[in-house]
Tab-separated table of C-alpha atoms and ligand atoms in Angstrom:
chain	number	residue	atom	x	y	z
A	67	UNK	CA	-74.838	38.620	34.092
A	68	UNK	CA	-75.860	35.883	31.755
A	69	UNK	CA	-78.918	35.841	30.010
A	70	UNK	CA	-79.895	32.594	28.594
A	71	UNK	CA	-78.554	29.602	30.974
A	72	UNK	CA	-80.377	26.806	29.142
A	73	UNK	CA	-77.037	25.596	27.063
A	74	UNK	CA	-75.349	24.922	30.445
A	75	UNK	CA	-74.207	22.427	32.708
A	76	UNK	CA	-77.141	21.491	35.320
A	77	UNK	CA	-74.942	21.890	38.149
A	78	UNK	CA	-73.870	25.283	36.792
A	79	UNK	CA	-77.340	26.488	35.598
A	80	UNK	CA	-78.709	26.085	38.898
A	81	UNK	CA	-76.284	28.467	40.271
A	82	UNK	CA	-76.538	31.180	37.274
A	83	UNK	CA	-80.498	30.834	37.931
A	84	UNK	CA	-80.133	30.888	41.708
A	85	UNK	CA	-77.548	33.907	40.998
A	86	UNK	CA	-80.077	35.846	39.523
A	87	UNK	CA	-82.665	36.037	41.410
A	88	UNK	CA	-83.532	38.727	43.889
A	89	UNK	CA	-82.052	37.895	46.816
A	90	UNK	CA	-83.885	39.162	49.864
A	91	UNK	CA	-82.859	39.145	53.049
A	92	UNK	CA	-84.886	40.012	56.124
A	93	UNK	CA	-83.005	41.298	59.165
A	94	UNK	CA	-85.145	41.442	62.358
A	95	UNK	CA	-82.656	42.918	64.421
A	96	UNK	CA	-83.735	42.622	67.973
A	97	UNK	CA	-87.528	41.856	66.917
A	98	UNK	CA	-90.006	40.230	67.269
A	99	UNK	CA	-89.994	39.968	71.639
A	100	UNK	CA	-90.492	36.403	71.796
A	101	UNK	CA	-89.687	32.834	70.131
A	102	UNK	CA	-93.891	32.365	69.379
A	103	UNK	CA	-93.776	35.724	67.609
A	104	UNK	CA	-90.269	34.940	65.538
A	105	UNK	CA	-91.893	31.370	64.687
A	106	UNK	CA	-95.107	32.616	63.934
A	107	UNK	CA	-93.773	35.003	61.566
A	108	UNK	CA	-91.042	32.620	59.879
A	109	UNK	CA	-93.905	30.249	59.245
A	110	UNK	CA	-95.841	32.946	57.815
A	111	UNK	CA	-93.834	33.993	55.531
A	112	UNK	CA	-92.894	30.155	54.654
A	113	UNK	CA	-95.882	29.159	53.523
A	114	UNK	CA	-96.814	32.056	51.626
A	115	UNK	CA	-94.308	32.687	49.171
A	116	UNK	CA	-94.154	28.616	47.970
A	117	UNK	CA	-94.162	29.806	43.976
A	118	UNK	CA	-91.677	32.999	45.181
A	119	UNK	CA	-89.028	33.246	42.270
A	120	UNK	CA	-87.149	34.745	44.856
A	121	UNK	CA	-84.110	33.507	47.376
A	122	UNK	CA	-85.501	34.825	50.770
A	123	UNK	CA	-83.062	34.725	54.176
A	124	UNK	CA	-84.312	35.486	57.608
A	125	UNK	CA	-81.636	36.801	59.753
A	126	UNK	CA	-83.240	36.173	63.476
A	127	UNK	CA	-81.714	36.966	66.654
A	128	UNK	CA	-79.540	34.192	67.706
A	129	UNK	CA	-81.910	32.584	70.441
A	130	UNK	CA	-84.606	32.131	67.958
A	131	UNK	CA	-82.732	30.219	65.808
A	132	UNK	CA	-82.532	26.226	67.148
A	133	UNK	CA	-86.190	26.781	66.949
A	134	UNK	CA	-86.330	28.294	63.360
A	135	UNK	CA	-83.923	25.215	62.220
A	136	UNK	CA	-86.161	22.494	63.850
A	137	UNK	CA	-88.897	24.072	62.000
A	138	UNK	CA	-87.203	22.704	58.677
A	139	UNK	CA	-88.769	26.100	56.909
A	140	UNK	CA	-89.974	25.658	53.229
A	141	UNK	CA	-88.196	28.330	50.651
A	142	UNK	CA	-86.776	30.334	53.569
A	143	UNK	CA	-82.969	30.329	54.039
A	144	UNK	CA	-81.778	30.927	57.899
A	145	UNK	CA	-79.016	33.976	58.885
A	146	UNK	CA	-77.712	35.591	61.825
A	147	UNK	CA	-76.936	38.956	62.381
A	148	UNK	CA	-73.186	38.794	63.660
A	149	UNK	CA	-70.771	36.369	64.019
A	150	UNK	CA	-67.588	36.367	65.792
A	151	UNK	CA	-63.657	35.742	64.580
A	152	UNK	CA	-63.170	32.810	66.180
A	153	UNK	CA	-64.150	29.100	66.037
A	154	UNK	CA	-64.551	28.619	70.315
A	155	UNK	CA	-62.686	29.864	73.377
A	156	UNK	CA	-62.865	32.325	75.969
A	157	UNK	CA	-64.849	35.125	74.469
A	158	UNK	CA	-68.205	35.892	76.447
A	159	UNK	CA	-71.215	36.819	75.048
A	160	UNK	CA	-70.013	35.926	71.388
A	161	UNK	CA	-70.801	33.510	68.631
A	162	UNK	CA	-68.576	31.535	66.242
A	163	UNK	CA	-69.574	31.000	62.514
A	164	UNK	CA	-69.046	27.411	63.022
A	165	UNK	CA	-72.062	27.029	65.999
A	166	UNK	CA	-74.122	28.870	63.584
A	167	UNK	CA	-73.204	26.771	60.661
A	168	UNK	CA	-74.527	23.740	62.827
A	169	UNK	CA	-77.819	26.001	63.074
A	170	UNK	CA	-77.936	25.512	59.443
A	171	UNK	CA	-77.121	29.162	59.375
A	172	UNK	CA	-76.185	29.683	56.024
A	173	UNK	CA	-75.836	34.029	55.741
A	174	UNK	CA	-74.273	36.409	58.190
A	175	UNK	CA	-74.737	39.777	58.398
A	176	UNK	CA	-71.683	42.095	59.289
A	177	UNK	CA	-70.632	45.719	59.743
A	178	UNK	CA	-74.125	46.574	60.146
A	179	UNK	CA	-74.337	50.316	60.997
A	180	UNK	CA	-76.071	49.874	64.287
A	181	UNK	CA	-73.334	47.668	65.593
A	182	UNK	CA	-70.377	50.240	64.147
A	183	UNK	CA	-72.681	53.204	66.363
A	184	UNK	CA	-74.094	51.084	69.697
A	185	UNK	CA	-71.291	48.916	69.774
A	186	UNK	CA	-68.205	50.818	68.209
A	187	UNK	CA	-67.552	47.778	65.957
A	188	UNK	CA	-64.685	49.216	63.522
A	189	UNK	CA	-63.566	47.812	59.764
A	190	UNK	CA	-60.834	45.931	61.032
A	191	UNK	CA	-62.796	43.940	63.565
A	192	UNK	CA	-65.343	43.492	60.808
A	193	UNK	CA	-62.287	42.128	58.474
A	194	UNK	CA	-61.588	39.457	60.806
A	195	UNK	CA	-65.143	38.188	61.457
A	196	UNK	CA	-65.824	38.045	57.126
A	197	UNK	CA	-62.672	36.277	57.164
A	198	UNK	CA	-64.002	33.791	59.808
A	199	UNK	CA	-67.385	33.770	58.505
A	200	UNK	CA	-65.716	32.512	55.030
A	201	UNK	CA	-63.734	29.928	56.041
A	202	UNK	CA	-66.858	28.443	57.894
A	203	UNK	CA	-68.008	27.994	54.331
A	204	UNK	CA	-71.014	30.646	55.456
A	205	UNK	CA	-71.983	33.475	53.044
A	206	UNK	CA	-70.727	36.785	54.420
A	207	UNK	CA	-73.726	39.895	54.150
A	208	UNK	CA	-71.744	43.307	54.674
A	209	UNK	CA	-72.762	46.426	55.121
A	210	UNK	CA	-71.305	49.529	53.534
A	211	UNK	CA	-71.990	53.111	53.557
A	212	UNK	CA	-71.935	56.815	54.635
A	213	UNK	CA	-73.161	57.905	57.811
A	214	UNK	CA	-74.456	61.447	56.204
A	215	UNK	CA	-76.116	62.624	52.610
A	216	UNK	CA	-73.689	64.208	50.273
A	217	UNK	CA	-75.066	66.623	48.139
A	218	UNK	CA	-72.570	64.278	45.655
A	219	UNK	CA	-71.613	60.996	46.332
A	220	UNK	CA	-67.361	60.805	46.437
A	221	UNK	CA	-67.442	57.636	47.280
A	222	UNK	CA	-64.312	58.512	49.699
A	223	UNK	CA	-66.630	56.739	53.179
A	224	UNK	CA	-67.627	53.823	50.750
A	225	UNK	CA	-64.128	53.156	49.653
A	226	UNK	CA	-62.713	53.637	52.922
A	227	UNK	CA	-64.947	50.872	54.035
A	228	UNK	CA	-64.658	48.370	51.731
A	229	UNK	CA	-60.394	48.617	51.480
A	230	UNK	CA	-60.208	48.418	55.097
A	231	UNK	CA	-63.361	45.266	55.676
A	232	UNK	CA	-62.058	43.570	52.551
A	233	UNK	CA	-58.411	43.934	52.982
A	234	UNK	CA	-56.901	39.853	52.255
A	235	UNK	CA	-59.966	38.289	51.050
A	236	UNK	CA	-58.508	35.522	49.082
A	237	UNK	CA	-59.391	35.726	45.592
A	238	UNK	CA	-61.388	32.829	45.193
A	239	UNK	CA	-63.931	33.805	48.372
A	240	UNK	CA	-64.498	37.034	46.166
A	241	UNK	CA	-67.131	35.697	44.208
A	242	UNK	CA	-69.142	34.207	47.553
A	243	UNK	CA	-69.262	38.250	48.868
A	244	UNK	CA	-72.699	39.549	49.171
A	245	UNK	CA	-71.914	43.949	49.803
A	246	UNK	CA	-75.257	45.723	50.488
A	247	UNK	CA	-75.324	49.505	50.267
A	248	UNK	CA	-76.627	50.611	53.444
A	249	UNK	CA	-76.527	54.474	53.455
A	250	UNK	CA	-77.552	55.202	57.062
A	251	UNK	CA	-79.096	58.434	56.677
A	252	UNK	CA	-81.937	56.112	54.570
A	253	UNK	CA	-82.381	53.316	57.742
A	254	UNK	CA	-86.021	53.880	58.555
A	255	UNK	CA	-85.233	53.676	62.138
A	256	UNK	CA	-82.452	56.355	62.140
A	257	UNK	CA	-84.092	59.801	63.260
A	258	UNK	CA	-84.481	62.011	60.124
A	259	UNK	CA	-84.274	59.323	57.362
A	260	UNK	CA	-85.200	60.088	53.862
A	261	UNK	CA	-85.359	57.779	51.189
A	262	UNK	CA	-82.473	56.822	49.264
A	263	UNK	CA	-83.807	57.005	45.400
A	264	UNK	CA	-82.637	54.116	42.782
A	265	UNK	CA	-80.191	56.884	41.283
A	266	UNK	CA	-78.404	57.200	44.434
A	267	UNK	CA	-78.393	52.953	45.027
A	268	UNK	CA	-77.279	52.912	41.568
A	269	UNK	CA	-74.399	55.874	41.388
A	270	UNK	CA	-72.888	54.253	44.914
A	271	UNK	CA	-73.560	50.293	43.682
A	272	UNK	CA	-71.062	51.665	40.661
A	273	UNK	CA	-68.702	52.870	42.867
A	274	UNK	CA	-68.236	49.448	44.907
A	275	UNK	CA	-67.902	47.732	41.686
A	276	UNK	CA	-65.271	49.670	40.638
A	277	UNK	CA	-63.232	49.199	44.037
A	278	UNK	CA	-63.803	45.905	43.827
A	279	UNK	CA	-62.651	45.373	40.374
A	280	UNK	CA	-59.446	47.324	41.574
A	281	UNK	CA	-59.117	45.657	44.703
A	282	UNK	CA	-59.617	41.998	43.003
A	283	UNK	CA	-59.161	41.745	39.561
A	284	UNK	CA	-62.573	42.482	37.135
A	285	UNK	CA	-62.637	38.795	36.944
A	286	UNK	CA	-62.520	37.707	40.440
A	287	UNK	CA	-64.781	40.456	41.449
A	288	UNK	CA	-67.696	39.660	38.815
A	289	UNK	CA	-69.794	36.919	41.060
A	290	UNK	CA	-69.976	39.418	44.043
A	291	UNK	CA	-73.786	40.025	44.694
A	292	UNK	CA	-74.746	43.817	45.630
A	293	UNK	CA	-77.819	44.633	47.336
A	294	UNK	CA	-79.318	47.341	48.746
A	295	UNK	CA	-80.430	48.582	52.493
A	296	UNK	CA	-82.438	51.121	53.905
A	297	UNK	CA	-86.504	51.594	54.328
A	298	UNK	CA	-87.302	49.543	51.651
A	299	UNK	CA	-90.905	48.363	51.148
A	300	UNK	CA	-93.403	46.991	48.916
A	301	UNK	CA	-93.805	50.433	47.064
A	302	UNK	CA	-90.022	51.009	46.094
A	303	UNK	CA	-88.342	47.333	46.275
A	304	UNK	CA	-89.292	46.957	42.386
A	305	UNK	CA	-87.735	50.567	41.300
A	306	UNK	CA	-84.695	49.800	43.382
A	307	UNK	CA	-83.922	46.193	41.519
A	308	UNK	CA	-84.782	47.658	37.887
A	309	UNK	CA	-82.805	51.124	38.085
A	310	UNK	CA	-80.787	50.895	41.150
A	311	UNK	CA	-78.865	48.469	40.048
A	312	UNK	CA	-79.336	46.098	43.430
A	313	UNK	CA	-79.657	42.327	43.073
A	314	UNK	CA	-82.055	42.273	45.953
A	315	UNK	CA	-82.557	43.766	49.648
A	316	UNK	CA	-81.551	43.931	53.220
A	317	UNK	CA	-84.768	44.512	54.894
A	318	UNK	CA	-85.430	46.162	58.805
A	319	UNK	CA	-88.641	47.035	59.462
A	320	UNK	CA	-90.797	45.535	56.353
A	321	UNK	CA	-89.818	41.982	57.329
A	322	UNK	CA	-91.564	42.371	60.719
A	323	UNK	CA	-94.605	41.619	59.646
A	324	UNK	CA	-96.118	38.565	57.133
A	325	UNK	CA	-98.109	40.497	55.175
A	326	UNK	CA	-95.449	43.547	54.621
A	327	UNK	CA	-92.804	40.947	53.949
A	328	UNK	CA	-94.634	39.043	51.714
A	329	UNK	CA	-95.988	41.793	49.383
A	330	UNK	CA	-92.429	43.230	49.231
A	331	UNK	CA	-91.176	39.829	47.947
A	332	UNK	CA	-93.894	39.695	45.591
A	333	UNK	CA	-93.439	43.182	44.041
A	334	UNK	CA	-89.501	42.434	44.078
A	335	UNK	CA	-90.082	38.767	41.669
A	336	UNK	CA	-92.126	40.834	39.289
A	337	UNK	CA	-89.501	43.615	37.962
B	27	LIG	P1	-84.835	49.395	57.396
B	27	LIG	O1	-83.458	48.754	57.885
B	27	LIG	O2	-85.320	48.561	56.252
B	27	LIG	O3	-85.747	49.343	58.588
B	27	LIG	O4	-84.515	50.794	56.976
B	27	LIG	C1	-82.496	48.478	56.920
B	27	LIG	C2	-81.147	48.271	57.522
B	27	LIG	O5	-80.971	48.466	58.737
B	27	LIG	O6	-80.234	47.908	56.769
């Protein structure tokens, strides 16, 4: 990462500075139950984090979203949750990255672990939608890790993963990857979920770097952005950025309310 941008281009300081800040992504999942709840808290959130030093995506469920976009939110960014590997045809029920795009849909989430268990989503149907999703010119937000805690963390799931979901990413989309560690023995919804700890983020964050560097080329593989997911609030967001080694957060449960949301942003601009 580089420290000091000030000698540099405008164009190119902007997106070192916009590169390092937390990046925080809400994902509602299917929450809240209806479009007055989703706008009331998108508008919440808007116009409470104005001096945020943070870049902060919502991720709403797809129905919600015309009505987010007309909204024209202030410092919020709009994402979906899934997107699907084609631009239009006859595919029911599914979304192309290009209708969300005209959403002003600028992040997608994929491979999230509740759509690889409720909806046996595998890594090569997850390769073809991140290689959809970046041709639409949209920011791809995937999800990678073990279903189980190892008492020591091989890497082997994580690896298996990413080789398999990355597979013939060209080498100039490698930079415009965002890879979240998701372990999903720490999703706060998941029965039995402990706490991942910023030594675990940090140990498997290592890991992905390292198959990416193989994978792509240290060079190529130095803009990807890695964040972390799983029951992260406003008392562990900060620990996670400063020793776990995440650039920001994929966030279930605290994003479902203003005030939860808000203080977690907040505690994650002040590391
Ligand atoms: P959680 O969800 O923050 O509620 O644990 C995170 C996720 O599903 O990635």
């Amino acid at each position: 990462m580089v420290g000091n941008s000030s000698h540099l281009r405008p164009s190119k300081r902007i997106l070192i500075e916009t590169m390092q800040k937390p990046l925080i992504i809400a994902n509602w999942k299917m929450n809240p139950g209806t479009a007055r709840a989703a706008i009331d808290l998108a508008t919440g959130v808007s116009q409470q984090i104005s001096k945020s030093k943070a870049q902060v995506v919502i991720c709403a469920p797809y129905v919600y979203l015309p009505q987010l976009y007309s909204l024209n939110l202030k410092n919020i960014v709009l994402g979906a949750q899934d997107a699907f590997w084609a631009e239009q045809g006859a595919y029911t029920g599914e979304i192309s990255p290009k209708m969300l795009k005209n959403l002003g849909v600028k992040y997608v989430i994929l491979g999230h672990s509740e759509r690889k268990r409720y909806l046996s989503e595998t890594p090569e149907m997850i390769n073809r939608k991140i290689h959809h999703v970046l041709k639409a010119r949209l920011t791809p937000v995937i999800c990678i890790g073990e279903k189980k805690k190892q008492k020591k963390q091989t890497g082997k799931e994580i690896k298996d993963q990413m080789v398999r979901m990355l597979v013939g990413t060209e080498k100039e989309d490698v930079s415009r990857l965002v890879l979240v560690y998701e372990p999903e023995w720490a999703i706060s919804t998941n029965e039995g979920a402990v706490e991942a700890t910023p030594e675990d983020c940090a140990a498997s964050i290592a890991m992905m770097k390292e198959i990416a560097d193989e994978m792509f080329g240290r060079e190529a593989a130095t803009g990807i952005r890695y964040l972390y997911g799983g029951s992260t609030d406003k008392n562990n967001i900060a620990n996670m950025l400063t020793n776990g080694a995440a650039q920001g957060a994929l966030v279930g449960g605290s994003s479902l309310k203003v005030t939860d949301f808000v203080a977690l942003i907040t505690k994650a601009t002040m590391k």
